[in-house]
Coordinates of N, CA, C and O in Angstrom, one line a residue:
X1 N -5.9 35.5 -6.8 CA -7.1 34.8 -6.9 C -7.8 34.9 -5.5 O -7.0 34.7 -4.6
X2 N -9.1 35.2 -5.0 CA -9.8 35.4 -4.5 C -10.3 34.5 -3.9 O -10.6 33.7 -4.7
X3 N -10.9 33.8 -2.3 CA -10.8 33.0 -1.4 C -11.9 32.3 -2.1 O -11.8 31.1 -2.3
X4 N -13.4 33.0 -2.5 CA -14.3 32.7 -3.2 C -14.0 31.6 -4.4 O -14.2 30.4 -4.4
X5 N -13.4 32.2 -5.2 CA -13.2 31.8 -6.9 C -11.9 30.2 -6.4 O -11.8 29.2 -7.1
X6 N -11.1 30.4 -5.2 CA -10.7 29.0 -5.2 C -11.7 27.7 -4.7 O -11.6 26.6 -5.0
X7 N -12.5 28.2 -3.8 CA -13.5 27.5 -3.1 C -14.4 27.2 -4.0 O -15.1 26.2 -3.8
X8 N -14.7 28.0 -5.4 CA -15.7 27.7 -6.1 C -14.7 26.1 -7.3 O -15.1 25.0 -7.8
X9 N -13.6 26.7 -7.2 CA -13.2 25.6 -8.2 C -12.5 24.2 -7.6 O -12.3 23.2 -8.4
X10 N -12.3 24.1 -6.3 CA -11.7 23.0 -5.6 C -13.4 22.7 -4.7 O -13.5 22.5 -3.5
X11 N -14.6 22.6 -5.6 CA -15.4 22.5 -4.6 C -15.7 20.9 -4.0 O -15.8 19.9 -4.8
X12 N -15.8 20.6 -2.5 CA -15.5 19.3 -1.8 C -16.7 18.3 -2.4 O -17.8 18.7 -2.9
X13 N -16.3 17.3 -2.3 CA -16.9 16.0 -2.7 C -17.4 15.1 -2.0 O -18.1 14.2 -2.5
X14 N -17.2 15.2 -1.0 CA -17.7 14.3 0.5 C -18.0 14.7 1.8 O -17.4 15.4 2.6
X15 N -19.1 14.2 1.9 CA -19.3 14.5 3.0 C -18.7 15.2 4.3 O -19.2 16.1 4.9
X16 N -17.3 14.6 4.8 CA -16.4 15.1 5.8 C -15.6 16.2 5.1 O -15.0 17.1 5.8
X17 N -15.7 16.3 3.7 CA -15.1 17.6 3.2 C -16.0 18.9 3.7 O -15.5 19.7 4.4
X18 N -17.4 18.9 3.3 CA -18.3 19.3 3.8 C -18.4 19.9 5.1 O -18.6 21.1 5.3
X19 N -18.3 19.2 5.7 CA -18.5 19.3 7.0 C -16.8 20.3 7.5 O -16.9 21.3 8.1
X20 N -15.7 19.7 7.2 CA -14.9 20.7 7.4 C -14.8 22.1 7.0 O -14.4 23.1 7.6
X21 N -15.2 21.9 6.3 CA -15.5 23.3 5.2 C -16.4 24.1 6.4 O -16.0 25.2 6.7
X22 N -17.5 23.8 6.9 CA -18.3 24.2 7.9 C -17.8 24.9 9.4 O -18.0 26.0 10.0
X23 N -16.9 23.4 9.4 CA -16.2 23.8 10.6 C -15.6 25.1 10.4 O -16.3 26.0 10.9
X24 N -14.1 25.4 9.5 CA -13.5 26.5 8.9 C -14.2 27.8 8.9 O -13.7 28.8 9.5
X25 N -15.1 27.8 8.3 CA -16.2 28.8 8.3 C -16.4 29.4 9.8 O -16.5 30.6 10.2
X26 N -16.4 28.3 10.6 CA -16.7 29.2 12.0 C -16.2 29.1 12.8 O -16.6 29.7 13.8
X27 N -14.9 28.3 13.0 CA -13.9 28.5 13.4 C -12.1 28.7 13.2 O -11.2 27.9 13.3
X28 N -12.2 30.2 12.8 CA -10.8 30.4 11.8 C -9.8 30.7 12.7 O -8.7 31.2 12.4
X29 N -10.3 30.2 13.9 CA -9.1 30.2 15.1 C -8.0 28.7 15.0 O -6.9 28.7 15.5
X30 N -8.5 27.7 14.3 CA -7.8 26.0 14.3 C -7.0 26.2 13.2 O -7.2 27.0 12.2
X31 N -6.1 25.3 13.5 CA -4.7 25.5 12.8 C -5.4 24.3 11.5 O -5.9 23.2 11.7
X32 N -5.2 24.9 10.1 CA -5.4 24.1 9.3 C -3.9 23.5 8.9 O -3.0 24.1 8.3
X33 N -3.8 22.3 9.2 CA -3.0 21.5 8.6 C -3.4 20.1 7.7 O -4.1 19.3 8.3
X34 N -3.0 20.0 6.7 CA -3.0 19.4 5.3 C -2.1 18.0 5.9 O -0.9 18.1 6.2
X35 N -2.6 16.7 5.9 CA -1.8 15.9 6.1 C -1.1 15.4 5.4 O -1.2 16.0 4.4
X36 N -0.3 14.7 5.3 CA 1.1 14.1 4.6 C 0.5 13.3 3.9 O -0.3 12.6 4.5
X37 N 0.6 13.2 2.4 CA -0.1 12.1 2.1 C 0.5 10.8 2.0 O -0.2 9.9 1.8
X38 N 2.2 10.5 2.3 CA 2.6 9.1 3.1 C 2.0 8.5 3.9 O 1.8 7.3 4.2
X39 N 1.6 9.7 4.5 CA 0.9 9.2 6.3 C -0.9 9.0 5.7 O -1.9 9.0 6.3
X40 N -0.8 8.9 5.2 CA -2.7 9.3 4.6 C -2.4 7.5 4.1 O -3.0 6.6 4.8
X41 N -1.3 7.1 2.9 CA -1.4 6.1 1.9 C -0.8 5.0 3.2 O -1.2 3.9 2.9
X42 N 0.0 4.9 4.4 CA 0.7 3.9 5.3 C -0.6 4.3 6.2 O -0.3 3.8 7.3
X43 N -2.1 4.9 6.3 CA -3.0 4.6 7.3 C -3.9 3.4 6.2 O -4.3 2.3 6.5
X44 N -3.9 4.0 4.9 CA -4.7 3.3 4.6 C -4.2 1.8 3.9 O -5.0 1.1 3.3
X45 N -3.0 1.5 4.1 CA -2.6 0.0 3.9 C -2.6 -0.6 4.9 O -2.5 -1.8 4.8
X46 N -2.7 -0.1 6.4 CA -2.5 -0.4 7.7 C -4.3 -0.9 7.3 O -4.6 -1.8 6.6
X47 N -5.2 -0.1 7.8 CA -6.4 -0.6 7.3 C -6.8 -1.6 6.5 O -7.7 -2.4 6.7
X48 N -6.1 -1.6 5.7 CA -6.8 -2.5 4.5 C -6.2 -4.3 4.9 O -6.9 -5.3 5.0
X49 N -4.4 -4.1 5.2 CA -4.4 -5.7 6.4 C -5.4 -5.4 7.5 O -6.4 -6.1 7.5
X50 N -5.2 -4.7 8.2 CA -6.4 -5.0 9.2 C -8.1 -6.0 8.7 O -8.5 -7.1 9.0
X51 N -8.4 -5.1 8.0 CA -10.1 -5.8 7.7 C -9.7 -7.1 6.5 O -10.7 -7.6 6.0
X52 N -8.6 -7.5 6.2 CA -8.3 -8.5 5.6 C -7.9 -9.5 6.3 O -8.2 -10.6 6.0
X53 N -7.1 -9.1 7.5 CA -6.7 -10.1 8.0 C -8.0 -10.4 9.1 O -8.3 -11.5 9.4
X54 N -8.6 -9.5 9.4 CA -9.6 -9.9 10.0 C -10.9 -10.6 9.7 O -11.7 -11.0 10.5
X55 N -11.2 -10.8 7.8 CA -12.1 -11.2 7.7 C -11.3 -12.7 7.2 O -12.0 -13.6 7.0
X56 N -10.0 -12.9 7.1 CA -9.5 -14.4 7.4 C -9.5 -14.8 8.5 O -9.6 -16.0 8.6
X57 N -9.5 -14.1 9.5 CA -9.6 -15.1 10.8 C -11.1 -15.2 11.5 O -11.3 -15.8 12.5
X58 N -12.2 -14.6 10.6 CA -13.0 -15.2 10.9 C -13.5 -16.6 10.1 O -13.9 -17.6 10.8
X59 N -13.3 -16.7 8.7 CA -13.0 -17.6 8.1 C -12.6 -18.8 8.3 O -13.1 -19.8 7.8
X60 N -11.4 -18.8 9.3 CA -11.1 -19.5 9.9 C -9.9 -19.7 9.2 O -9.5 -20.9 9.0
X61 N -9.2 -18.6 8.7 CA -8.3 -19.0 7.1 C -7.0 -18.5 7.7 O -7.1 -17.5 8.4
X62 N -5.5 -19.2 7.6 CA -4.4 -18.9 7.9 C -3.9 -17.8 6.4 O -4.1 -18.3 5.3
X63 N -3.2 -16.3 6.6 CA -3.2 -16.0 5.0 C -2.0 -16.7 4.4 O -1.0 -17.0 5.1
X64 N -2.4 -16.8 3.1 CA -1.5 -17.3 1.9 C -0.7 -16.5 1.8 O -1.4 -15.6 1.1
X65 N 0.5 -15.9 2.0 CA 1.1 -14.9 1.4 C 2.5 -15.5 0.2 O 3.1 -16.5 -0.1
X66 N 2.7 -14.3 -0.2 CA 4.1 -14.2 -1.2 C 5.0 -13.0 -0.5 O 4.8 -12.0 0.2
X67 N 6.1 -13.7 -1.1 CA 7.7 -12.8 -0.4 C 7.7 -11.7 -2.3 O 7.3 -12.0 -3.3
X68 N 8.5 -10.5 -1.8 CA 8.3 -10.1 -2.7 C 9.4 -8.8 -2.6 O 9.0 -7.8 -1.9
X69 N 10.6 -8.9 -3.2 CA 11.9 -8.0 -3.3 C 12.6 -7.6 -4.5 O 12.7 -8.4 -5.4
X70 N 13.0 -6.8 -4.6 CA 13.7 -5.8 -5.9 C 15.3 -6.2 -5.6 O 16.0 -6.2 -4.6
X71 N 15.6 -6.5 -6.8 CA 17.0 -6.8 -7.2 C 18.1 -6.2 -8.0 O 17.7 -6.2 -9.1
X72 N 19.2 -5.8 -7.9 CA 20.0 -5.2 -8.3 C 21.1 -5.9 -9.4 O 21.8 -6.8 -8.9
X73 N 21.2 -5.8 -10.5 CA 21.4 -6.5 -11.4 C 21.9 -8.5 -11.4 O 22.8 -9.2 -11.6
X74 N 20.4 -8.6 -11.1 CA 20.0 -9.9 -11.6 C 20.4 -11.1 -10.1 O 20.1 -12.3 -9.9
X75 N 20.8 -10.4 -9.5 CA 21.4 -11.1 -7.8 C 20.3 -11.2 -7.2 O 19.5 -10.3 -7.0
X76 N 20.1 -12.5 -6.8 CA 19.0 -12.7 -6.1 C 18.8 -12.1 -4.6 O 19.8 -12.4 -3.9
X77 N 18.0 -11.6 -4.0 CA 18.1 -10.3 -2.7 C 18.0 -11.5 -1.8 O 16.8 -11.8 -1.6
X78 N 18.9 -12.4 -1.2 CA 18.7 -13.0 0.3 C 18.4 -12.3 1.3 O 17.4 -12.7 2.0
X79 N 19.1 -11.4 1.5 CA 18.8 -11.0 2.8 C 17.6 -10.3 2.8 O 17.2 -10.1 3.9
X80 N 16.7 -9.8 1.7 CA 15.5 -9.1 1.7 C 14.5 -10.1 1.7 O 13.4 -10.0 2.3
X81 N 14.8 -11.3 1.0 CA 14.0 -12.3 0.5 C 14.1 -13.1 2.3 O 13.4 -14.0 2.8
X82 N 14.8 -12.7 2.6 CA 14.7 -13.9 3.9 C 14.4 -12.7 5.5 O 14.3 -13.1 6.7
X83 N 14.3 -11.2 5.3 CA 13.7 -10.7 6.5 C 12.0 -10.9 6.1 O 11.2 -11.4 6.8
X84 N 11.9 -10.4 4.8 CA 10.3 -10.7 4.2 C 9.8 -12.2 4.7 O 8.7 -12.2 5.3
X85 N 10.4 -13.6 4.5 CA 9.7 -14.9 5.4 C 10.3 -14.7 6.9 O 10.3 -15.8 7.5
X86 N 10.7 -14.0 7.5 CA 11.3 -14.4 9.0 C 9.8 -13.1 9.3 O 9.1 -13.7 10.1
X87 N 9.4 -11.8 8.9 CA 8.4 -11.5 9.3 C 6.6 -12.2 9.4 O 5.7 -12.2 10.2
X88 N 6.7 -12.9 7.7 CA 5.6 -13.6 7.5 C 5.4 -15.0 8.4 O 4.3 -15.6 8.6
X89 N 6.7 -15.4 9.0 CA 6.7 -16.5 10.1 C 6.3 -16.0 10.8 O 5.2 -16.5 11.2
X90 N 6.8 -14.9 11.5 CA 6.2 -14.2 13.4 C 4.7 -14.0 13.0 O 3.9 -14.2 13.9
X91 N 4.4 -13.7 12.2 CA 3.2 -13.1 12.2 C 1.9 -14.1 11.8 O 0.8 -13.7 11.8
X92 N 2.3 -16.0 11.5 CA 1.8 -17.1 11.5 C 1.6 -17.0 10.4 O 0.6 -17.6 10.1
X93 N 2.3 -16.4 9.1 CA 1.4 -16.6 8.0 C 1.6 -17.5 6.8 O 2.0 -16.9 5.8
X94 N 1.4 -18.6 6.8 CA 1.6 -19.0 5.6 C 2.3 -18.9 4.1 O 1.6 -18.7 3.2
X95 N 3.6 -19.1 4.0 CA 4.3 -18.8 2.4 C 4.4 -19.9 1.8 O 5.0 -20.7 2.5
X96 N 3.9 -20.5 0.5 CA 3.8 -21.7 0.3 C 5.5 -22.0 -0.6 O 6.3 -21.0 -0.7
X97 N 5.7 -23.1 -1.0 CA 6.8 -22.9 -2.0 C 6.5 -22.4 -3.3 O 5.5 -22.4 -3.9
X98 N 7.9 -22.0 -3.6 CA 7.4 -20.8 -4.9 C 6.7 -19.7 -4.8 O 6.2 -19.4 -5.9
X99 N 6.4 -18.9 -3.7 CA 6.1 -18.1 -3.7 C 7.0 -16.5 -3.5 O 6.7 -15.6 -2.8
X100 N 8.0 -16.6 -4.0 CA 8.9 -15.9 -3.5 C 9.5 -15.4 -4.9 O 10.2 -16.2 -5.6
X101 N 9.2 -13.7 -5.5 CA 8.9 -13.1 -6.3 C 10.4 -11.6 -6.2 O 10.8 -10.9 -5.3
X102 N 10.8 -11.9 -7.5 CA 11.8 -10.5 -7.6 C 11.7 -9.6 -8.9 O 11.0 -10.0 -9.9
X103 N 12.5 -8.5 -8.9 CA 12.3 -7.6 -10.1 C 13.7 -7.0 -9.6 O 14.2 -6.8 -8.5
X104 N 14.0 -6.7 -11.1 CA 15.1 -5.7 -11.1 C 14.9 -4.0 -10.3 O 13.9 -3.3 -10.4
X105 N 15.9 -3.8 -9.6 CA 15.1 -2.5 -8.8 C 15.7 -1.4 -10.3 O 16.2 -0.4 -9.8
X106 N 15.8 -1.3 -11.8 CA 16.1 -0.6 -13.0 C 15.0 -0.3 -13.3 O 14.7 0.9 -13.5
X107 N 13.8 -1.6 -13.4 CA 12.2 -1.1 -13.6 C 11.5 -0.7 -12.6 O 11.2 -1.3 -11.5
X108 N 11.1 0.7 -13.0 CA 10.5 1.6 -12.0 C 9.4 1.6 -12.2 O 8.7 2.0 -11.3
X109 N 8.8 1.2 -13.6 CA 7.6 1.3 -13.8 C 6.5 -0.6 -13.3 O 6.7 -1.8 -13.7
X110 N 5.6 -0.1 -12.6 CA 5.0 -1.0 -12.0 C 4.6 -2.6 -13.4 O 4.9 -3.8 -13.2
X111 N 4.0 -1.9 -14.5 CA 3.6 -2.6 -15.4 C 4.6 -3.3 -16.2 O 4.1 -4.2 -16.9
X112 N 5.9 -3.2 -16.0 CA 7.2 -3.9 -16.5 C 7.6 -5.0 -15.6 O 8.4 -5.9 -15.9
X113 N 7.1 -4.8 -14.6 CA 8.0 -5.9 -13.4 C 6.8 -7.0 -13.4 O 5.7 -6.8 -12.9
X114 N 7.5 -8.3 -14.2 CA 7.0 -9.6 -14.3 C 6.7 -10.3 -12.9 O 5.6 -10.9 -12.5
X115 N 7.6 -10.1 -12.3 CA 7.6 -11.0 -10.7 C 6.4 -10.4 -10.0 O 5.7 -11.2 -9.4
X116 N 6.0 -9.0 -10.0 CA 4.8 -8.1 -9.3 C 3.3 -8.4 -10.1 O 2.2 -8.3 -9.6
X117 N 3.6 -8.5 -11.4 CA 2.3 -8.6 -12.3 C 2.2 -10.2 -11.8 O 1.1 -10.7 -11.5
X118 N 3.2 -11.0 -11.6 CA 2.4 -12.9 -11.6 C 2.1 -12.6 -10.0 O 1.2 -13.4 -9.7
X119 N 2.3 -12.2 -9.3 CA 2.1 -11.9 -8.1 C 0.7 -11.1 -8.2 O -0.1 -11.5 -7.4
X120 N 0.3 -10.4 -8.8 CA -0.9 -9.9 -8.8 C -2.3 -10.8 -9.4 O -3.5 -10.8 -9.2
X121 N -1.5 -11.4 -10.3 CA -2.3 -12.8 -10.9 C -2.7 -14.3 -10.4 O -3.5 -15.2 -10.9
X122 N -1.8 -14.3 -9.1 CA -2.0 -15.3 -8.6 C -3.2 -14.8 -7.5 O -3.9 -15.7 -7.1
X123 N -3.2 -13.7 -7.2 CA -3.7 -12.9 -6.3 C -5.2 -12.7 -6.4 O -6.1 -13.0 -5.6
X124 N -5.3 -12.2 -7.6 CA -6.3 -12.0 -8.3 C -7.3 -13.6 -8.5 O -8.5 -13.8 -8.1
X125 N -6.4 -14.5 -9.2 CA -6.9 -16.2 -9.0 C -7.4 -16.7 -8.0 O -7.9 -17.8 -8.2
X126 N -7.3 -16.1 -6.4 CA -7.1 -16.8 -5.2 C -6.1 -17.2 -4.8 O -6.0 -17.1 -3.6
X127 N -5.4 -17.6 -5.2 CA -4.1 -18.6 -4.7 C -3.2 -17.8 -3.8 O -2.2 -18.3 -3.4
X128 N -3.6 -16.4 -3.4 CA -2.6 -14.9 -2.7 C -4.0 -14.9 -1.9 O -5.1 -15.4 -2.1
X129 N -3.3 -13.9 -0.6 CA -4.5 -13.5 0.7 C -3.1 -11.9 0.4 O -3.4 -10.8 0.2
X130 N -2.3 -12.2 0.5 CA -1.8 -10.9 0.3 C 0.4 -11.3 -0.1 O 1.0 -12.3 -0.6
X131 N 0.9 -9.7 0.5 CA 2.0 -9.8 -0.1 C 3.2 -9.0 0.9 O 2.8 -7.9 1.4
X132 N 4.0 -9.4 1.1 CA 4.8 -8.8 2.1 C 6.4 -8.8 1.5 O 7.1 -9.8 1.1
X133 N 6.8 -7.3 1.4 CA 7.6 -6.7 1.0 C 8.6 -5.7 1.9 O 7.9 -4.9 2.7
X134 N 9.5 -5.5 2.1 CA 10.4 -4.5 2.4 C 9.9 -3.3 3.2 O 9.6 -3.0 4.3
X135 N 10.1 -2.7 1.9 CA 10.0 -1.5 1.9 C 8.5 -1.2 0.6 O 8.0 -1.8 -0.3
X136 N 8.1 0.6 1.6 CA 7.3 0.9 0.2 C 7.6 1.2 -0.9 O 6.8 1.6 -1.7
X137 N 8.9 1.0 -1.4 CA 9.6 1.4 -2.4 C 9.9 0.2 -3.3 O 10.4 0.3 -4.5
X138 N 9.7 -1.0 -2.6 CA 9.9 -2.1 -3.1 C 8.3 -2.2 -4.4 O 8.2 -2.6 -5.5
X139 N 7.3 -1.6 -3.6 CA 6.0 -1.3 -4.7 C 6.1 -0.5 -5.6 O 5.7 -0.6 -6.8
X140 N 6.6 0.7 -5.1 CA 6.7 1.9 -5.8 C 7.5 3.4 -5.5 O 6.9 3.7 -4.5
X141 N 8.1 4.1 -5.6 CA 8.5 5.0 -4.8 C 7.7 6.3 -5.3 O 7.7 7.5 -5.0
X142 N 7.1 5.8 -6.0 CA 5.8 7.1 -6.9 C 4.6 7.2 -5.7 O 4.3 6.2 -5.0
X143 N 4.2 8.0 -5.5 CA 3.0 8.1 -4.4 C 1.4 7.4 -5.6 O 0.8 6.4 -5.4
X144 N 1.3 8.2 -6.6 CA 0.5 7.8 -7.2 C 0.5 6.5 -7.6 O -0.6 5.9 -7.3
X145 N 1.3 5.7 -8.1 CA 1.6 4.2 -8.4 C 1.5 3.3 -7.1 O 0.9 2.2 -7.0
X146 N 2.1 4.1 -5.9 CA 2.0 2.8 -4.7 C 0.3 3.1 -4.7 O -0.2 2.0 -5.1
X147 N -0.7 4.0 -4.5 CA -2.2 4.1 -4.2 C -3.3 3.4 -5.3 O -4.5 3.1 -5.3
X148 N -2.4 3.1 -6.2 CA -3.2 2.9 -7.2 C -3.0 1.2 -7.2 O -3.8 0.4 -7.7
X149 N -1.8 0.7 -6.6 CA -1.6 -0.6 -6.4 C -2.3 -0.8 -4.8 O -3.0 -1.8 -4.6
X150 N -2.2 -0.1 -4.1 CA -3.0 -0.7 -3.1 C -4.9 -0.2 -3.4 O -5.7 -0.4 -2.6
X151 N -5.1 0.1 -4.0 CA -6.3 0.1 -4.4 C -6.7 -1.0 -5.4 O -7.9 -1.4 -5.3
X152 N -5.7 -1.7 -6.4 CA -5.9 -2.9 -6.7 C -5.9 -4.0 -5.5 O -7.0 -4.6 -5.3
X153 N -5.1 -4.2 -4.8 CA -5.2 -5.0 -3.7 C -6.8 -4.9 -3.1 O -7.7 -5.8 -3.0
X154 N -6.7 -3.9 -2.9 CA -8.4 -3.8 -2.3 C -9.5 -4.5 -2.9 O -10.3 -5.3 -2.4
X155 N -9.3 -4.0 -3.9 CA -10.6 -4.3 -4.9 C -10.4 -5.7 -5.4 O -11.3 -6.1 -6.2
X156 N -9.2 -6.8 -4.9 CA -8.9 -8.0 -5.5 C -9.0 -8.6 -4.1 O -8.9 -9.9 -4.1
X157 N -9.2 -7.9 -2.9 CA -9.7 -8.9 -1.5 C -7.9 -9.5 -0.9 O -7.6 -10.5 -0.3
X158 N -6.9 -8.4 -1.3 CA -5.6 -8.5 -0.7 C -5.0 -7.5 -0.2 O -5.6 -6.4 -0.3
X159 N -3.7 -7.6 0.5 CA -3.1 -6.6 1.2 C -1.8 -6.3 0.8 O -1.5 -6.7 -0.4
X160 N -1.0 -5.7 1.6 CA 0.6 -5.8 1.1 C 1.1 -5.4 3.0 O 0.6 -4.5 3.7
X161 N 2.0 -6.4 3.3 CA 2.6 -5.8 4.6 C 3.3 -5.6 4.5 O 3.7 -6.0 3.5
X162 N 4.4 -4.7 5.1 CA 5.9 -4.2 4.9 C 6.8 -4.2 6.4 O 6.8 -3.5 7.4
X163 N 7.4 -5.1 6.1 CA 8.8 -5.1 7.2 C 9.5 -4.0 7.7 O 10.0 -4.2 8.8
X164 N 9.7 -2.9 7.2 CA 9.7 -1.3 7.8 C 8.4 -0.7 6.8 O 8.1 -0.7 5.6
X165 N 7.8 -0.3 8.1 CA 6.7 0.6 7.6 C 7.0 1.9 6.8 O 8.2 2.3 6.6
X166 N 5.6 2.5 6.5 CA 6.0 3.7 5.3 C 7.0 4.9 6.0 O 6.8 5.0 7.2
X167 N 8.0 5.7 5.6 CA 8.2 6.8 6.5 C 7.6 8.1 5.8 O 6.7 7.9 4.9
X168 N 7.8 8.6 5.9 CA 7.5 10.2 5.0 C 9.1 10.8 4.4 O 10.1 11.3 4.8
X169 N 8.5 10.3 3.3 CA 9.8 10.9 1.9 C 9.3 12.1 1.1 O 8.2 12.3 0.4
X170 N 10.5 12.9 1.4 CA 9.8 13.8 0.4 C 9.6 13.6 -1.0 O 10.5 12.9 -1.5
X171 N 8.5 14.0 -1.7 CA 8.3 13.8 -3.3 C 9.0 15.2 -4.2 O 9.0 15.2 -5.4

């Protein structure tokens, strides 16, 4: 296939696509590298606490958060359930009682785990500023499923923080 006939079928959508595409064109001396999209989906949940937590402290609002860990047949995760409030403490943020949510780590699919859906419901109600979890795997280990959950977060005015940040796994 022909450099044309791919460029005509992957054609860019955005402006910065645009403009790269420009750059390329006249300078085919830069190393084109393709970023990770771990590192793409852990910039843009870093972002998204950021301007949340920031539009709570203008507010004047301490966040509401929920604890939120994956369980292995039916045992409740202490030690995950209790680094998730020892980080939400350093960090001043509010966990009210009952807010502390599990799922079987067997359901992989996001739409089956009851503990994550009432968690998104409370979320969605107001009664959530956000959600602090583990690991990213505790959301999803799917790339498409974690993006599509923090894009609900977004669009519902919440976040998700994570006690070890994302790393780069291969898919």
């Amino acid at each position: 296939m022909s450099q044309s006939t791919t460029r005509a079928s992957s054609a860019p959508t955005a402006w910065m696509d645009l403009d790269n595409e420009r750059i390329r064109a006249f300078r085919p001396d830069l190393p084109r590298v393709t970023p990770d999209r771990s590192v793409q989906l852990m910039r843009l949940r870093k972002e998204q606490v950021g301007r949340r937590l920031a539009a709570l402290r203008a507010s004047g609002r301490t966040p509401r958060i929920a604890l939120y860990a994956r369980t292995v047949n039916g045992q409740t995760p202490v030690r995950s359930l209790t680094a998730a409030r020892s980080f939400a403490e350093r960090m001043a943020w509010q966990v009210g009682p009952d807010q502390e949510f599990t799922d079987c780590l067997s359901l992989t699919e996001v739409e089956d785990r009851l503990g994550w859906l009432r968690m998104k419901q409370r979320l969605a109600s107001g009664f959530l500023d956000g959600i602090v979890a583990i690991t990213r795997s505790d959301v999803s280990t799917h790339l498409n499923d974690y993006e599509r959950e923090l894009d609900w977060l977004t669009l519902h005015g919440g976040f998700i923080a994570l006690v070890h940040a994302e790393t780069v796994v291969p898919q």
